[in-house]
């Protein structure tokens, strides 16, 4: 992972959650020369988010080059995709070689369903935690966590938590000063404690 810039492949699918993608993308784009973002989907073309905004995928899962960081968002679209064997096979084939895999929110359910969280600790959106945690055969699901870093997997809680996870990831890869600067530029107050999670209690998970 000494390569710079690092290629961040961001997966899109119908009804993905917009902030899961563009919260992390905003932070990563604030670190000059270190991260190149590519938007990838099952097929090249516009992909509609849960909010109705279309984003152009420039590469397909079948043909995209291996990413240094594979970022998989959550969103309403994950509900159907966890049972879509063709999509899961494409996702696994593309993401597995990546040195780092970083799902946001219920993107962790997709990774678990694709077999990419086996043997790992992981978390997910607290409102949808029970559903997300029903996927994967050997995943240690952590109910109280803002994000979980386990070796080459970084998983986050719901939606906005992806920004905290990304700030921590930037600190890990590019240094704490880069993470602090990126957050300051967008006036984001980052929760730097991965165990800070009031939403787990709210949803009866702790």
Tab-separated table of C-alpha atoms in Angstrom, residues 11-16 18 22 39-50 52-59:
chain	number	residue	atom	x	y	z
A	11	UNK	CA	-19.151	0.571	-6.315
A	12	UNK	CA	-22.511	1.918	-7.440
A	13	UNK	CA	-25.815	0.068	-7.803
A	14	UNK	CA	-29.442	1.108	-8.142
A	15	UNK	CA	-30.743	2.716	-4.918
A	16	UNK	CA	-27.311	3.182	-3.344
A	18	UNK	CA	-25.713	8.986	-1.698
A	22	UNK	CA	-19.917	11.156	-1.417
A	39	UNK	CA	-16.999	4.845	-10.018
A	40	UNK	CA	-17.833	1.249	-10.895
A	41	UNK	CA	-21.158	-0.541	-11.423
A	42	UNK	CA	-22.407	-3.808	-12.908
A	43	UNK	CA	-22.573	-1.950	-16.237
A	44	UNK	CA	-21.170	1.363	-17.431
A	45	UNK	CA	-23.615	4.264	-17.405
A	46	UNK	CA	-25.836	6.296	-15.082
A	47	UNK	CA	-26.792	4.726	-11.752
A	48	UNK	CA	-29.682	6.126	-9.733
A	49	UNK	CA	-29.251	6.662	-5.987
A	50	UNK	CA	-31.973	6.267	-3.367
A	52	UNK	CA	-33.013	10.031	-7.245
A	53	UNK	CA	-29.647	11.498	-8.254
A	54	UNK	CA	-27.858	9.703	-11.073
A	55	UNK	CA	-24.118	9.152	-10.982
A	56	UNK	CA	-22.112	8.016	-13.999
A	57	UNK	CA	-20.243	4.742	-13.596
A	58	UNK	CA	-17.241	4.816	-15.923
A	59	UNK	CA	-16.167	1.197	-15.396
